[in-house]
């Protein structure tokens, strides 16, 4: 039996993707997957969080200065 590359079997399905035919409680939600990725890559997540915080703070201070 020959298997083409376009066929997706349970063995070839990625483990992070929820299965389309699995019951609702077995599927990992996108929030759970995002939280799992943040825990795995905590350094990158913290760096992005602090850069976003600094950027937003800079924007607000800049706007306050321009509109005084």
PDB file of N, CA and C in Angstrom:
ATOM      1  N   UNK A   1       0.845  -1.164   0.000  1.00  0.00           N
ATOM      2  CA  UNK A   1       0.000   0.000   0.000  1.00  0.00           C
ATOM      3  C   UNK A   1       0.899   1.238   0.000  1.00  0.00           C
ATOM      4  N   UNK A   2       0.666   2.156  -0.944  1.00  0.00           N
ATOM      5  CA  UNK A   2       1.489   3.344  -1.084  1.00  0.00           C
ATOM      6  C   UNK A   2       0.799   4.537  -0.449  1.00  0.00           C
ATOM      7  N   UNK A   3       1.532   5.310   0.324  1.00  0.00           N
ATOM      8  CA  UNK A   3       0.957   6.452   1.028  1.00  0.00           C
ATOM      9  C   UNK A   3       1.518   7.738   0.425  1.00  0.00           C
ATOM     10  N   UNK A   4       0.620   8.616  -0.016  1.00  0.00           N
ATOM     11  CA  UNK A   4       1.097   9.870  -0.606  1.00  0.00           C
ATOM     12  C   UNK A   4       1.445  10.867   0.489  1.00  0.00           C
ATOM     13  N   UNK A   5       2.192  11.900   0.121  1.00  0.00           N
ATOM     14  CA  UNK A   5       2.637  12.909   1.090  1.00  0.00           C
ATOM     15  C   UNK A   5       1.478  13.773   1.577  1.00  0.00           C
ATOM     16  N   UNK A   6       0.392  13.860   0.795  1.00  0.00           N
ATOM     17  CA  UNK A   6      -0.717  14.730   1.176  1.00  0.00           C
ATOM     18  C   UNK A   6      -1.643  14.077   2.202  1.00  0.00           C
ATOM     19  N   UNK A   7      -1.543  12.768   2.403  1.00  0.00           N
ATOM     20  CA  UNK A   7      -2.396  12.106   3.371  1.00  0.00           C
ATOM     21  C   UNK A   7      -1.875  12.349   4.778  1.00  0.00           C
ATOM     22  N   UNK A   8      -2.799  12.630   5.686  1.00  0.00           N
ATOM     23  CA  UNK A   8      -2.429  12.833   7.085  1.00  0.00           C
ATOM     24  C   UNK A   8      -3.038  11.696   7.885  1.00  0.00           C
ATOM     25  N   UNK A   9      -2.183  10.909   8.489  1.00  0.00           N
ATOM     26  CA  UNK A   9      -2.638   9.812   9.327  1.00  0.00           C
ATOM     27  C   UNK A   9      -2.381  10.171  10.781  1.00  0.00           C
ATOM     28  N   UNK A  10      -2.983   9.474  11.720  1.00  0.00           N
ATOM     29  CA  UNK A  10      -2.719   9.786  13.135  1.00  0.00           C
ATOM     30  C   UNK A  10      -1.248   9.719  13.491  1.00  0.00           C
ATOM     31  N   UNK A  11      -0.481   8.861  12.794  1.00  0.00           N
ATOM     32  CA  UNK A  11       0.940   8.750  13.092  1.00  0.00           C
ATOM     33  C   UNK A  11       1.723   9.964  12.592  1.00  0.00           C
ATOM     34  N   UNK A  12       1.281  10.578  11.487  1.00  0.00           N
ATOM     35  CA  UNK A  12       2.016  11.694  10.909  1.00  0.00           C
ATOM     36  C   UNK A  12       1.514  13.048  11.392  1.00  0.00           C
ATOM     37  N   UNK A  13       0.424  13.067  12.123  1.00  0.00           N
ATOM     38  CA  UNK A  13      -0.140  14.328  12.600  1.00  0.00           C
ATOM     39  C   UNK A  13       0.769  14.911  13.673  1.00  0.00           C
ATOM     40  N   UNK A  14       0.980  16.233  13.657  1.00  0.00           N
ATOM     41  CA  UNK A  14       1.818  16.905  14.654  1.00  0.00           C
ATOM     42  C   UNK A  14       1.165  16.796  16.023  1.00  0.00           C
ATOM     43  N   UNK A  15       1.982  16.712  17.068  1.00  0.00           N
ATOM     44  CA  UNK A  15       1.439  16.516  18.406  1.00  0.00           C
ATOM     45  C   UNK A  15       0.837  17.776  18.982  1.00  0.00           C
ATOM     46  N   UNK A  16       1.261  18.986  18.535  1.00  0.00           N
ATOM     47  CA  UNK A  16       0.706  20.229  19.059  1.00  0.00           C
ATOM     48  C   UNK A  16      -0.627  20.590  18.417  1.00  0.00           C
ATOM     49  N   UNK A  17      -0.925  20.006  17.256  1.00  0.00           N
ATOM     50  CA  UNK A  17      -2.187  20.312  16.594  1.00  0.00           C
ATOM     51  C   UNK A  17      -3.299  19.474  17.196  1.00  0.00           C
ATOM     52  N   UNK A  18      -4.445  20.095  17.497  1.00  0.00           N
ATOM     53  CA  UNK A  18      -5.564  19.298  17.980  1.00  0.00           C
ATOM     54  C   UNK A  18      -6.134  18.451  16.848  1.00  0.00           C
ATOM     55  N   UNK A  19      -6.478  17.230  17.153  1.00  0.00           N
ATOM     56  CA  UNK A  19      -7.032  16.327  16.159  1.00  0.00           C
ATOM     57  C   UNK A  19      -8.462  16.750  15.840  1.00  0.00           C
ATOM     58  N   UNK A  20      -8.831  16.696  14.564  1.00  0.00           N
ATOM     59  CA  UNK A  20     -10.152  17.128  14.148  1.00  0.00           C
ATOM     60  C   UNK A  20     -11.227  16.157  14.613  1.00  0.00           C
ATOM     61  N   UNK A  21     -10.878  14.885  14.762  1.00  0.00           N
ATOM     62  CA  UNK A  21     -11.874  13.897  15.137  1.00  0.00           C
ATOM     63  C   UNK A  21     -11.825  13.518  16.622  1.00  0.00           C
ATOM     64  N   UNK A  22     -11.014  14.212  17.415  1.00  0.00           N
ATOM     65  CA  UNK A  22     -10.903  13.919  18.849  1.00  0.00           C
ATOM     66  C   UNK A  22     -12.059  14.561  19.600  1.00  0.00           C
ATOM     67  N   UNK A  23     -12.456  13.996  20.725  1.00  0.00           N
ATOM     68  CA  UNK A  23     -13.501  14.625  21.544  1.00  0.00           C
ATOM     69  C   UNK A  23     -13.075  16.006  22.022  1.00  0.00           C
ATOM     70  N   UNK A  24     -14.051  16.825  22.395  1.00  0.00           N
ATOM     71  CA  UNK A  24     -13.795  18.230  22.741  1.00  0.00           C
ATOM     72  C   UNK A  24     -12.812  18.378  23.888  1.00  0.00           C
ATOM     73  N   UNK A  25     -12.895  17.555  24.939  1.00  0.00           N
ATOM     74  CA  UNK A  25     -12.020  17.726  26.092  1.00  0.00           C
ATOM     75  C   UNK A  25     -10.575  17.316  25.799  1.00  0.00           C
ATOM     76  N   UNK A  26     -10.337  16.509  24.759  1.00  0.00           N
ATOM     77  CA  UNK A  26      -8.977  16.094  24.439  1.00  0.00           C
ATOM     78  C   UNK A  26      -8.246  17.128  23.590  1.00  0.00           C
ATOM     79  N   UNK A  27      -8.978  18.025  22.920  1.00  0.00           N
ATOM     80  CA  UNK A  27      -8.331  19.030  22.092  1.00  0.00           C
ATOM     81  C   UNK A  27      -7.754  20.122  22.979  1.00  0.00           C
ATOM     82  N   UNK A  28      -6.502  20.483  22.715  1.00  0.00           N
ATOM     83  CA  UNK A  28      -5.874  21.565  23.466  1.00  0.00           C
ATOM     84  C   UNK A  28      -6.357  22.887  22.882  1.00  0.00           C
ATOM     85  N   UNK A  29      -6.780  23.794  23.744  1.00  0.00           N
ATOM     86  CA  UNK A  29      -7.250  25.079  23.261  1.00  0.00           C
ATOM     87  C   UNK A  29      -6.058  25.934  22.838  1.00  0.00           C
ATOM     88  N   UNK A  30      -6.349  26.962  22.053  1.00  0.00           N
ATOM     89  CA  UNK A  30      -5.275  27.851  21.605  1.00  0.00           C
ATOM     90  C   UNK A  30      -4.651  28.580  22.787  1.00  0.00           C
ATOM     91  N   UNK A  31      -5.450  28.878  23.809  1.00  0.00           N
ATOM     92  CA  UNK A  31      -4.918  29.543  25.001  1.00  0.00           C
ATOM     93  C   UNK A  31      -3.926  28.623  25.708  1.00  0.00           C
ATOM     94  N   UNK A  32      -4.274  27.344  25.844  1.00  0.00           N
ATOM     95  CA  UNK A  32      -3.364  26.396  26.494  1.00  0.00           C
ATOM     96  C   UNK A  32      -2.076  26.242  25.701  1.00  0.00           C
ATOM     97  N   UNK A  33      -2.192  26.192  24.371  1.00  0.00           N
ATOM     98  CA  UNK A  33      -0.993  26.072  23.539  1.00  0.00           C
ATOM     99  C   UNK A  33      -0.119  27.319  23.662  1.00  0.00           C
ATOM    100  N   UNK A  34      -0.747  28.497  23.707  1.00  0.00           N
ATOM    101  CA  UNK A  34       0.019  29.741  23.850  1.00  0.00           C
ATOM    102  C   UNK A  34       0.714  29.789  25.206  1.00  0.00           C
ATOM    103  N   UNK A  35       0.014  29.375  26.266  1.00  0.00           N
ATOM    104  CA  UNK A  35       0.621  29.366  27.597  1.00  0.00           C
ATOM    105  C   UNK A  35       1.785  28.382  27.639  1.00  0.00           C
ATOM    106  N   UNK A  36       1.632  27.222  27.023  1.00  0.00           N
ATOM    107  CA  UNK A  36       2.702  26.225  27.004  1.00  0.00           C
ATOM    108  C   UNK A  36       3.925  26.778  26.273  1.00  0.00           C
ATOM    109  N   UNK A  37       3.701  27.471  25.151  1.00  0.00           N
ATOM    110  CA  UNK A  37       4.816  28.052  24.408  1.00  0.00           C
ATOM    111  C   UNK A  37       5.495  29.160  25.191  1.00  0.00           C
ATOM    112  N   UNK A  38       4.707  29.955  25.944  1.00  0.00           N
ATOM    113  CA  UNK A  38       5.307  31.024  26.748  1.00  0.00           C
ATOM    114  C   UNK A  38       6.179  30.446  27.854  1.00  0.00           C
ATOM    115  N   UNK A  39       5.760  29.336  28.438  1.00  0.00           N
ATOM    116  CA  UNK A  39       6.548  28.717  29.502  1.00  0.00           C
ATOM    117  C   UNK A  39       7.838  28.151  28.926  1.00  0.00           C
ATOM    118  N   UNK A  40       7.759  27.559  27.737  1.00  0.00           N
ATOM    119  CA  UNK A  40       8.956  26.998  27.104  1.00  0.00           C
ATOM    120  C   UNK A  40       9.954  28.082  26.708  1.00  0.00           C
ATOM    121  N   UNK A  41       9.443  29.221  26.252  1.00  0.00           N
ATOM    122  CA  UNK A  41      10.308  30.293  25.744  1.00  0.00           C
ATOM    123  C   UNK A  41      10.168  31.518  26.630  1.00  0.00           C
ATOM    124  N   UNK A  42      10.356  31.350  27.929  1.00  0.00           N
ATOM    125  CA  UNK A  42      10.082  32.440  28.863  1.00  0.00           C
ATOM    126  C   UNK A  42      11.000  33.636  28.669  1.00  0.00           C
ATOM    127  N   UNK A  43      12.250  33.432  28.272  1.00  0.00           N
ATOM    128  CA  UNK A  43      13.159  34.558  28.045  1.00  0.00           C
ATOM    129  C   UNK A  43      12.672  35.456  26.923  1.00  0.00           C
ATOM    130  N   UNK A  44      12.251  34.857  25.825  1.00  0.00           N
ATOM    131  CA  UNK A  44      11.753  35.621  24.690  1.00  0.00           C
ATOM    132  C   UNK A  44      10.457  36.330  25.049  1.00  0.00           C
ATOM    133  N   UNK A  45       9.572  35.648  25.758  1.00  0.00           N
ATOM    134  CA  UNK A  45       8.296  36.252  26.140  1.00  0.00           C
ATOM    135  C   UNK A  45       8.515  37.440  27.070  1.00  0.00           C
ATOM    136  N   UNK A  46       9.412  37.302  28.022  1.00  0.00           N
ATOM    137  CA  UNK A  46       9.684  38.410  28.944  1.00  0.00           C
ATOM    138  C   UNK A  46      10.314  39.588  28.215  1.00  0.00           C
ATOM    139  N   UNK A  47      11.221  39.299  27.293  1.00  0.00           N
ATOM    140  CA  UNK A  47      11.861  40.370  26.524  1.00  0.00           C
ATOM    141  C   UNK A  47      10.811  41.137  25.717  1.00  0.00           C
ATOM    142  N   UNK A  48       9.917  40.419  25.045  1.00  0.00           N
ATOM    143  CA  UNK A  48       8.874  41.068  24.255  1.00  0.00           C
ATOM    144  C   UNK A  48       7.917  41.854  25.147  1.00  0.00           C
ATOM    145  N   UNK A  49       7.599  41.318  26.317  1.00  0.00           N
ATOM    146  CA  UNK A  49       6.713  42.020  27.240  1.00  0.00           C
ATOM    147  C   UNK A  49       7.332  43.340  27.685  1.00  0.00           C
ATOM    148  N   UNK A  50       8.603  43.316  28.084  1.00  0.00           N
ATOM    149  CA  UNK A  50       9.246  44.537  28.559  1.00  0.00           C
ATOM    150  C   UNK A  50       9.477  45.533  27.423  1.00  0.00           C
ATOM    151  N   UNK A  51       9.775  45.065  26.216  1.00  0.00           N
ATOM    152  CA  UNK A  51       9.907  45.973  25.076  1.00  0.00           C
ATOM    153  C   UNK A  51       8.565  46.631  24.756  1.00  0.00           C
ATOM    154  N   UNK A  52       7.490  45.873  24.820  1.00  0.00           N
ATOM    155  CA  UNK A  52       6.158  46.433  24.573  1.00  0.00           C
ATOM    156  C   UNK A  52       5.788  47.444  25.643  1.00  0.00           C
ATOM    157  N   UNK A  53       6.096  47.125  26.901  1.00  0.00           N
ATOM    158  CA  UNK A  53       5.809  48.044  28.003  1.00  0.00           C
ATOM    159  C   UNK A  53       6.600  49.345  27.842  1.00  0.00           C
ATOM    160  N   UNK A  54       7.875  49.240  27.519  1.00  0.00           N
ATOM    161  CA  UNK A  54       8.712  50.431  27.340  1.00  0.00           C
ATOM    162  C   UNK A  54       8.230  51.249  26.143  1.00  0.00           C
ATOM    163  N   UNK A  55       7.841  50.589  25.073  1.00  0.00           N
ATOM    164  CA  UNK A  55       7.340  51.297  23.897  1.00  0.00           C
ATOM    165  C   UNK A  55       6.044  52.037  24.180  1.00  0.00           C
ATOM    166  N   UNK A  56       5.132  51.383  24.873  1.00  0.00           N
ATOM    167  CA  UNK A  56       3.862  52.024  25.222  1.00  0.00           C
ATOM    168  C   UNK A  56       4.080  53.186  26.170  1.00  0.00           C
ATOM    169  N   UNK A  57       4.943  53.001  27.148  1.00  0.00           N
ATOM    170  CA  UNK A  57       5.256  54.082  28.094  1.00  0.00           C
ATOM    171  C   UNK A  57       5.913  55.256  27.361  1.00  0.00           C
ATOM    172  N   UNK A  58       6.826  54.971  26.458  1.00  0.00           N
ATOM    173  CA  UNK A  58       7.461  56.022  25.666  1.00  0.00           C
ATOM    174  C   UNK A  58       6.457  56.763  24.799  1.00  0.00           C
ATOM    175  N   UNK A  59       5.530  56.046  24.198  1.00  0.00           N
ATOM    176  CA  UNK A  59       4.494  56.660  23.378  1.00  0.00           C
ATOM    177  C   UNK A  59       3.619  57.586  24.210  1.00  0.00           C
ATOM    178  N   UNK A  60       3.186  57.118  25.377  1.00  0.00           N
ATOM    179  CA  UNK A  60       2.327  57.940  26.241  1.00  0.00           C
ATOM    180  C   UNK A  60       3.065  59.178  26.739  1.00  0.00           C
ATOM    181  N   UNK A  61       4.327  59.025  27.128  1.00  0.00           N
ATOM    182  CA  UNK A  61       5.113  60.186  27.605  1.00  0.00           C
ATOM    183  C   UNK A  61       5.342  61.154  26.439  1.00  0.00           C
ATOM    184  N   UNK A  62       5.628  60.642  25.270  1.00  0.00           N
ATOM    185  CA  UNK A  62       5.809  61.498  24.090  1.00  0.00           C
ATOM    186  C   UNK A  62       4.550  62.263  23.737  1.00  0.00           C
ATOM    187  N   UNK A  63       3.413  61.601  23.757  1.00  0.00           N
ATOM    188  CA  UNK A  63       2.148  62.280  23.486  1.00  0.00           C
ATOM    189  C   UNK A  63       1.830  63.323  24.554  1.00  0.00           C
ATOM    190  N   UNK A  64       2.111  63.009  25.812  1.00  0.00           N
ATOM    191  CA  UNK A  64       1.872  63.968  26.884  1.00  0.00           C
ATOM    192  C   UNK A  64       2.754  65.200  26.711  1.00  0.00           C
ATOM    193  N   UNK A  65       3.992  64.989  26.274  1.00  0.00           N
ATOM    194  CA  UNK A  65       4.905  66.104  26.060  1.00  0.00           C
ATOM    195  C   UNK A  65       4.438  66.975  24.886  1.00  0.00           C
ATOM    196  N   UNK A  66       3.996  66.317  23.803  1.00  0.00           N
ATOM    197  CA  UNK A  66       3.580  67.057  22.604  1.00  0.00           C
ATOM    198  C   UNK A  66       2.275  67.815  22.818  1.00  0.00           C
ATOM    199  N   UNK A  67       1.401  67.320  23.672  1.00  0.00           N
ATOM    200  CA  UNK A  67       0.074  67.916  23.847  1.00  0.00           C
ATOM    201  C   UNK A  67      -0.037  68.732  25.131  1.00  0.00           C
ATOM    202  N   UNK A  68       1.076  69.097  25.747  1.00  0.00           N
ATOM    203  CA  UNK A  68       1.015  69.844  27.017  1.00  0.00           C
ATOM    204  C   UNK A  68       0.525  71.254  26.825  1.00  0.00           C
TER     205      UNK A  68
END
